[in-house]
């Protein structure tokens, strides 16, 4: 079932309508590096995971009072080398550690040298977003805070 959540199904217009936002807003999120939709034939397509993340972004922006810079900062809190458990030898040559706190997906190239995965497939990218969603956007978390 997890594979279904990663499959890019929804074009930008449908996602914008579902979230009650303008398609331009989605393009801005992409431009800012907060979402990486899949591309087919030059068009953007979003997965169910992307939809969950976008709903979380909207909550952080609306209810939590964060701005785009704040969300980007939130995503840099846990360094990628901690998530992946990189050893000292790997970190010495890693562009992410040399440019900290810039998240690894903002560094060029956009494809991981180690695994060949794109940012949208990268465990670090996905875990950071999942971490933020669990901490800030899950219904259970919100109930615990109350």
mmCIF file with all atom_site columns, C-alpha atoms in Angstrom:
data_model
loop_
_atom_site.group_PDB
_atom_site.id
_atom_site.type_symbol
_atom_site.label_atom_id
_atom_site.label_alt_id
_atom_site.label_comp_id
_atom_site.label_asym_id
_atom_site.label_entity_id
_atom_site.label_seq_id
_atom_site.pdbx_PDB_ins_code
_atom_site.Cartn_x
_atom_site.Cartn_y
_atom_site.Cartn_z
_atom_site.occupancy
_atom_site.B_iso_or_equiv
_atom_site.pdbx_formal_charge
_atom_site.auth_seq_id
_atom_site.auth_comp_id
_atom_site.auth_asym_id
_atom_site.auth_atom_id
_atom_site.pdbx_PDB_model_num
ATOM 1   C CA . UNK A 1 1   ? 0.000  0.000  0.000   1.00 0.00 ? 1   UNK A CA 1
ATOM 2   C CA . UNK A 1 2   ? 2.941  2.349  0.665   1.00 0.00 ? 2   UNK A CA 1
ATOM 3   C CA . UNK A 1 3   ? 3.859  2.187  -3.016  1.00 0.00 ? 3   UNK A CA 1
ATOM 4   C CA . UNK A 1 4   ? 0.422  3.560  -3.870  1.00 0.00 ? 4   UNK A CA 1
ATOM 5   C CA . UNK A 1 5   ? 1.063  6.599  -1.666  1.00 0.00 ? 5   UNK A CA 1
ATOM 6   C CA . UNK A 1 6   ? 4.256  7.371  -3.588  1.00 0.00 ? 6   UNK A CA 1
ATOM 7   C CA . UNK A 1 7   ? 2.703  7.035  -7.048  1.00 0.00 ? 7   UNK A CA 1
ATOM 8   C CA . UNK A 1 8   ? 2.255  10.449 -8.676  1.00 0.00 ? 8   UNK A CA 1
ATOM 9   C CA . UNK A 1 9   ? -1.388 10.544 -9.759  1.00 0.00 ? 9   UNK A CA 1
ATOM 10  C CA . UNK A 1 10  ? -2.732 14.062 -9.411  1.00 0.00 ? 10  UNK A CA 1
ATOM 11  C CA . UNK A 1 11  ? -2.031 16.946 -11.805 1.00 0.00 ? 11  UNK A CA 1
ATOM 12  C CA . UNK A 1 12  ? -1.382 20.387 -10.388 1.00 0.00 ? 12  UNK A CA 1
ATOM 13  C CA . UNK A 1 13  ? -4.899 21.689 -11.088 1.00 0.00 ? 13  UNK A CA 1
ATOM 14  C CA . UNK A 1 14  ? -6.569 18.887 -9.129  1.00 0.00 ? 14  UNK A CA 1
ATOM 15  C CA . UNK A 1 15  ? -4.169 19.303 -6.195  1.00 0.00 ? 15  UNK A CA 1
ATOM 16  C CA . UNK A 1 16  ? -4.764 23.051 -6.148  1.00 0.00 ? 16  UNK A CA 1
ATOM 17  C CA . UNK A 1 17  ? -8.518 22.475 -6.127  1.00 0.00 ? 17  UNK A CA 1
ATOM 18  C CA . UNK A 1 18  ? -8.297 19.848 -3.362  1.00 0.00 ? 18  UNK A CA 1
ATOM 19  C CA . UNK A 1 19  ? -6.258 22.208 -1.189  1.00 0.00 ? 19  UNK A CA 1
ATOM 20  C CA . UNK A 1 20  ? -8.228 25.337 -2.131  1.00 0.00 ? 20  UNK A CA 1
ATOM 21  C CA . UNK A 1 21  ? -5.110 27.151 -3.307  1.00 0.00 ? 21  UNK A CA 1
ATOM 22  C CA . UNK A 1 22  ? -3.919 28.580 -6.608  1.00 0.00 ? 22  UNK A CA 1
ATOM 23  C CA . UNK A 1 23  ? -1.636 26.418 -8.786  1.00 0.00 ? 23  UNK A CA 1
ATOM 24  C CA . UNK A 1 24  ? 0.911  29.242 -8.599  1.00 0.00 ? 24  UNK A CA 1
ATOM 25  C CA . UNK A 1 25  ? 1.195  28.596 -4.854  1.00 0.00 ? 25  UNK A CA 1
ATOM 26  C CA . UNK A 1 26  ? 2.230  25.012 -5.572  1.00 0.00 ? 26  UNK A CA 1
ATOM 27  C CA . UNK A 1 27  ? 4.823  26.258 -8.036  1.00 0.00 ? 27  UNK A CA 1
ATOM 28  C CA . UNK A 1 28  ? 6.184  28.603 -5.359  1.00 0.00 ? 28  UNK A CA 1
ATOM 29  C CA . UNK A 1 29  ? 6.483  25.719 -2.886  1.00 0.00 ? 29  UNK A CA 1
ATOM 30  C CA . UNK A 1 30  ? 8.391  23.805 -5.540  1.00 0.00 ? 30  UNK A CA 1
ATOM 31  C CA . UNK A 1 31  ? 10.593 26.807 -6.307  1.00 0.00 ? 31  UNK A CA 1
ATOM 32  C CA . UNK A 1 32  ? 11.379 27.109 -2.590  1.00 0.00 ? 32  UNK A CA 1
ATOM 33  C CA . UNK A 1 33  ? 12.349 23.421 -2.431  1.00 0.00 ? 33  UNK A CA 1
ATOM 34  C CA . UNK A 1 34  ? 9.477  22.403 -0.155  1.00 0.00 ? 34  UNK A CA 1
ATOM 35  C CA . UNK A 1 35  ? 7.909  19.939 -2.584  1.00 0.00 ? 35  UNK A CA 1
ATOM 36  C CA . UNK A 1 36  ? 9.270  17.956 -5.492  1.00 0.00 ? 36  UNK A CA 1
ATOM 37  C CA . UNK A 1 37  ? 6.428  16.748 -7.702  1.00 0.00 ? 37  UNK A CA 1
ATOM 38  C CA . UNK A 1 38  ? 7.093  14.113 -10.324 1.00 0.00 ? 38  UNK A CA 1
ATOM 39  C CA . UNK A 1 39  ? 7.166  15.226 -13.931 1.00 0.00 ? 39  UNK A CA 1
ATOM 40  C CA . UNK A 1 40  ? 5.647  13.531 -16.939 1.00 0.00 ? 40  UNK A CA 1
ATOM 41  C CA . UNK A 1 41  ? 5.667  15.235 -20.288 1.00 0.00 ? 41  UNK A CA 1
ATOM 42  C CA . UNK A 1 42  ? 6.699  18.483 -18.610 1.00 0.00 ? 42  UNK A CA 1
ATOM 43  C CA . UNK A 1 43  ? 3.650  18.448 -16.313 1.00 0.00 ? 43  UNK A CA 1
ATOM 44  C CA . UNK A 1 44  ? 3.669  18.184 -12.530 1.00 0.00 ? 44  UNK A CA 1
ATOM 45  C CA . UNK A 1 45  ? 2.032  15.208 -10.830 1.00 0.00 ? 45  UNK A CA 1
ATOM 46  C CA . UNK A 1 46  ? 1.622  14.737 -7.092  1.00 0.00 ? 46  UNK A CA 1
ATOM 47  C CA . UNK A 1 47  ? 1.339  11.588 -4.970  1.00 0.00 ? 47  UNK A CA 1
ATOM 48  C CA . UNK A 1 48  ? -0.788 10.948 -1.889  1.00 0.00 ? 48  UNK A CA 1
ATOM 49  C CA . UNK A 1 49  ? 2.372  11.496 0.187   1.00 0.00 ? 49  UNK A CA 1
ATOM 50  C CA . UNK A 1 50  ? 2.802  14.862 -1.528  1.00 0.00 ? 50  UNK A CA 1
ATOM 51  C CA . UNK A 1 51  ? -0.801 15.736 -0.683  1.00 0.00 ? 51  UNK A CA 1
ATOM 52  C CA . UNK A 1 52  ? -0.240 14.893 2.990   1.00 0.00 ? 52  UNK A CA 1
ATOM 53  C CA . UNK A 1 53  ? 2.899  17.038 3.051   1.00 0.00 ? 53  UNK A CA 1
ATOM 54  C CA . UNK A 1 54  ? 1.112  19.926 1.313   1.00 0.00 ? 54  UNK A CA 1
ATOM 55  C CA . UNK A 1 55  ? -1.732 19.757 3.851   1.00 0.00 ? 55  UNK A CA 1
ATOM 56  C CA . UNK A 1 56  ? 0.879  19.895 6.598   1.00 0.00 ? 56  UNK A CA 1
ATOM 57  C CA . UNK A 1 57  ? 2.571  22.882 4.929   1.00 0.00 ? 57  UNK A CA 1
ATOM 58  C CA . UNK A 1 58  ? -0.754 24.690 4.761   1.00 0.00 ? 58  UNK A CA 1
ATOM 59  C CA . UNK A 1 59  ? -1.324 24.002 8.463   1.00 0.00 ? 59  UNK A CA 1
ATOM 60  C CA . UNK A 1 60  ? 2.138  25.240 9.394   1.00 0.00 ? 60  UNK A CA 1
ATOM 61  C CA . UNK A 1 61  ? 1.652  28.375 7.318   1.00 0.00 ? 61  UNK A CA 1
ATOM 62  C CA . UNK A 1 62  ? -1.904 29.077 8.463   1.00 0.00 ? 62  UNK A CA 1
ATOM 63  C CA . UNK A 1 63  ? -2.427 27.758 11.971  1.00 0.00 ? 63  UNK A CA 1
ATOM 64  C CA . UNK A 1 64  ? 1.148  27.666 13.278  1.00 0.00 ? 64  UNK A CA 1
ATOM 65  C CA . UNK A 1 65  ? 2.080  31.075 11.871  1.00 0.00 ? 65  UNK A CA 1
ATOM 66  C CA . UNK A 1 66  ? 5.265  29.947 10.137  1.00 0.00 ? 66  UNK A CA 1
ATOM 67  C CA . UNK A 1 67  ? 6.476  31.428 6.872   1.00 0.00 ? 67  UNK A CA 1
ATOM 68  C CA . UNK A 1 68  ? 8.286  29.585 4.071   1.00 0.00 ? 68  UNK A CA 1
ATOM 69  C CA . UNK A 1 69  ? 11.697 30.428 5.542   1.00 0.00 ? 69  UNK A CA 1
ATOM 70  C CA . UNK A 1 70  ? 10.607 29.054 8.913   1.00 0.00 ? 70  UNK A CA 1
ATOM 71  C CA . UNK A 1 71  ? 9.484  25.784 7.373   1.00 0.00 ? 71  UNK A CA 1
ATOM 72  C CA . UNK A 1 72  ? 12.748 25.470 5.469   1.00 0.00 ? 72  UNK A CA 1
ATOM 73  C CA . UNK A 1 73  ? 14.647 26.066 8.716   1.00 0.00 ? 73  UNK A CA 1
ATOM 74  C CA . UNK A 1 74  ? 12.519 23.440 10.458  1.00 0.00 ? 74  UNK A CA 1
ATOM 75  C CA . UNK A 1 75  ? 13.542 20.926 7.798   1.00 0.00 ? 75  UNK A CA 1
ATOM 76  C CA . UNK A 1 76  ? 17.248 21.578 8.421   1.00 0.00 ? 76  UNK A CA 1
ATOM 77  C CA . UNK A 1 77  ? 17.157 20.875 12.150  1.00 0.00 ? 77  UNK A CA 1
ATOM 78  C CA . UNK A 1 78  ? 18.055 17.181 11.873  1.00 0.00 ? 78  UNK A CA 1
ATOM 79  C CA . UNK A 1 79  ? 21.167 16.956 9.676   1.00 0.00 ? 79  UNK A CA 1
ATOM 80  C CA . UNK A 1 80  ? 21.026 14.340 6.937   1.00 0.00 ? 80  UNK A CA 1
ATOM 81  C CA . UNK A 1 81  ? 24.155 12.599 8.223   1.00 0.00 ? 81  UNK A CA 1
ATOM 82  C CA . UNK A 1 82  ? 22.345 11.863 11.500  1.00 0.00 ? 82  UNK A CA 1
ATOM 83  C CA . UNK A 1 83  ? 19.345 10.412 9.680   1.00 0.00 ? 83  UNK A CA 1
ATOM 84  C CA . UNK A 1 84  ? 21.531 8.214  7.495   1.00 0.00 ? 84  UNK A CA 1
ATOM 85  C CA . UNK A 1 85  ? 24.069 7.396  10.203  1.00 0.00 ? 85  UNK A CA 1
ATOM 86  C CA . UNK A 1 86  ? 27.024 8.449  8.048   1.00 0.00 ? 86  UNK A CA 1
ATOM 87  C CA . UNK A 1 87  ? 30.461 7.721  9.405   1.00 0.00 ? 87  UNK A CA 1
ATOM 88  C CA . UNK A 1 88  ? 33.159 10.341 9.884   1.00 0.00 ? 88  UNK A CA 1
ATOM 89  C CA . UNK A 1 89  ? 34.922 9.311  6.651   1.00 0.00 ? 89  UNK A CA 1
ATOM 90  C CA . UNK A 1 90  ? 31.773 9.897  4.574   1.00 0.00 ? 90  UNK A CA 1
ATOM 91  C CA . UNK A 1 91  ? 31.037 13.213 6.279   1.00 0.00 ? 91  UNK A CA 1
ATOM 92  C CA . UNK A 1 92  ? 34.485 14.617 5.463   1.00 0.00 ? 92  UNK A CA 1
ATOM 93  C CA . UNK A 1 93  ? 33.646 14.604 1.745   1.00 0.00 ? 93  UNK A CA 1
ATOM 94  C CA . UNK A 1 94  ? 29.918 15.240 1.972   1.00 0.00 ? 94  UNK A CA 1
ATOM 95  C CA . UNK A 1 95  ? 28.694 18.513 0.426   1.00 0.00 ? 95  UNK A CA 1
ATOM 96  C CA . UNK A 1 96  ? 25.792 18.584 2.911   1.00 0.00 ? 96  UNK A CA 1
ATOM 97  C CA . UNK A 1 97  ? 28.055 18.792 5.950   1.00 0.00 ? 97  UNK A CA 1
ATOM 98  C CA . UNK A 1 98  ? 30.285 21.371 4.314   1.00 0.00 ? 98  UNK A CA 1
ATOM 99  C CA . UNK A 1 99  ? 27.246 23.553 3.568   1.00 0.00 ? 99  UNK A CA 1
ATOM 100 C CA . UNK A 1 100 ? 25.241 22.906 6.759   1.00 0.00 ? 100 UNK A CA 1
ATOM 101 C CA . UNK A 1 101 ? 22.510 24.092 7.462   1.00 0.00 ? 101 UNK A CA 1
ATOM 102 C CA . UNK A 1 102 ? 21.611 23.907 3.766   1.00 0.00 ? 102 UNK A CA 1
ATOM 103 C CA . UNK A 1 103 ? 19.592 20.697 3.337   1.00 0.00 ? 103 UNK A CA 1
ATOM 104 C CA . UNK A 1 104 ? 21.184 18.149 1.048   1.00 0.00 ? 104 UNK A CA 1
ATOM 105 C CA . UNK A 1 105 ? 18.337 18.415 -1.493  1.00 0.00 ? 105 UNK A CA 1
ATOM 106 C CA . UNK A 1 106 ? 19.169 22.084 -2.044  1.00 0.00 ? 106 UNK A CA 1
ATOM 107 C CA . UNK A 1 107 ? 22.693 21.184 -3.100  1.00 0.00 ? 107 UNK A CA 1
ATOM 108 C CA . UNK A 1 108 ? 23.715 20.412 -6.666  1.00 0.00 ? 108 UNK A CA 1
ATOM 109 C CA . UNK A 1 109 ? 23.439 17.799 -8.092  1.00 0.00 ? 109 UNK A CA 1
ATOM 110 C CA . UNK A 1 110 ? 19.811 16.956 -7.405  1.00 0.00 ? 110 UNK A CA 1
ATOM 111 C CA . UNK A 1 111 ? 20.594 13.235 -7.564  1.00 0.00 ? 111 UNK A CA 1
ATOM 112 C CA . UNK A 1 112 ? 22.332 11.448 -4.715  1.00 0.00 ? 112 UNK A CA 1
ATOM 113 C CA . UNK A 1 113 ? 25.808 10.367 -5.756  1.00 0.00 ? 113 UNK A CA 1
ATOM 114 C CA . UNK A 1 114 ? 25.672 7.427  -3.375  1.00 0.00 ? 114 UNK A CA 1
ATOM 115 C CA . UNK A 1 115 ? 22.350 5.839  -4.348  1.00 0.00 ? 115 UNK A CA 1
ATOM 116 C CA . UNK A 1 116 ? 21.406 7.483  -7.628  1.00 0.00 ? 116 UNK A CA 1
ATOM 117 C CA . UNK A 1 117 ? 18.012 8.379  -6.118  1.00 0.00 ? 117 UNK A CA 1
ATOM 118 C CA . UNK A 1 118 ? 16.317 11.690 -6.822  1.00 0.00 ? 118 UNK A CA 1
ATOM 119 C CA . UNK A 1 119 ? 15.387 13.929 -3.889  1.00 0.00 ? 119 UNK A CA 1
ATOM 120 C CA . UNK A 1 120 ? 11.783 12.710 -3.947  1.00 0.00 ? 120 UNK A CA 1
ATOM 121 C CA . UNK A 1 121 ? 13.045 9.127  -3.483  1.00 0.00 ? 121 UNK A CA 1
ATOM 122 C CA . UNK A 1 122 ? 15.767 9.934  -0.942  1.00 0.00 ? 122 UNK A CA 1
ATOM 123 C CA . UNK A 1 123 ? 15.359 8.527  2.559   1.00 0.00 ? 123 UNK A CA 1
ATOM 124 C CA . UNK A 1 124 ? 16.691 11.738 4.111   1.00 0.00 ? 124 UNK A CA 1
ATOM 125 C CA . UNK A 1 125 ? 14.249 13.963 2.239   1.00 0.00 ? 125 UNK A CA 1
ATOM 126 C CA . UNK A 1 126 ? 11.296 11.696 3.044   1.00 0.00 ? 126 UNK A CA 1
ATOM 127 C CA . UNK A 1 127 ? 12.244 11.149 6.677   1.00 0.00 ? 127 UNK A CA 1
ATOM 128 C CA . UNK A 1 128 ? 12.648 14.856 7.347   1.00 0.00 ? 128 UNK A CA 1
ATOM 129 C CA . UNK A 1 129 ? 9.216  15.605 5.930   1.00 0.00 ? 129 UNK A CA 1
ATOM 130 C CA . UNK A 1 130 ? 7.702  12.658 7.784   1.00 0.00 ? 130 UNK A CA 1
ATOM 131 C CA . UNK A 1 131 ? 9.354  13.854 10.996  1.00 0.00 ? 131 UNK A CA 1
ATOM 132 C CA . UNK A 1 132 ? 7.888  17.338 10.610  1.00 0.00 ? 132 UNK A CA 1
ATOM 133 C CA . UNK A 1 133 ? 4.457  15.913 9.743   1.00 0.00 ? 133 UNK A CA 1
ATOM 134 C CA . UNK A 1 134 ? 4.484  13.664 12.824  1.00 0.00 ? 134 UNK A CA 1
ATOM 135 C CA . UNK A 1 135 ? 5.674  16.453 15.099  1.00 0.00 ? 135 UNK A CA 1
ATOM 136 C CA . UNK A 1 136 ? 3.572  19.301 13.764  1.00 0.00 ? 136 UNK A CA 1
ATOM 137 C CA . UNK A 1 137 ? 0.663  18.030 11.681  1.00 0.00 ? 137 UNK A CA 1
ATOM 138 C CA . UNK A 1 138 ? -0.656 14.712 12.946  1.00 0.00 ? 138 UNK A CA 1
ATOM 139 C CA . UNK A 1 139 ? -4.047 14.754 14.656  1.00 0.00 ? 139 UNK A CA 1
ATOM 140 C CA . UNK A 1 140 ? -2.709 12.646 17.519  1.00 0.00 ? 140 UNK A CA 1
ATOM 141 C CA . UNK A 1 141 ? 0.077  15.149 18.208  1.00 0.00 ? 141 UNK A CA 1
ATOM 142 C CA . UNK A 1 142 ? -2.420 17.986 18.267  1.00 0.00 ? 142 UNK A CA 1
ATOM 143 C CA . UNK A 1 143 ? -4.590 16.106 20.786  1.00 0.00 ? 143 UNK A CA 1
ATOM 144 C CA . UNK A 1 144 ? -1.574 15.466 23.029  1.00 0.00 ? 144 UNK A CA 1
ATOM 145 C CA . UNK A 1 145 ? -0.784 19.178 23.114  1.00 0.00 ? 145 UNK A CA 1
ATOM 146 C CA . UNK A 1 146 ? -4.289 20.131 24.177  1.00 0.00 ? 146 UNK A CA 1
#
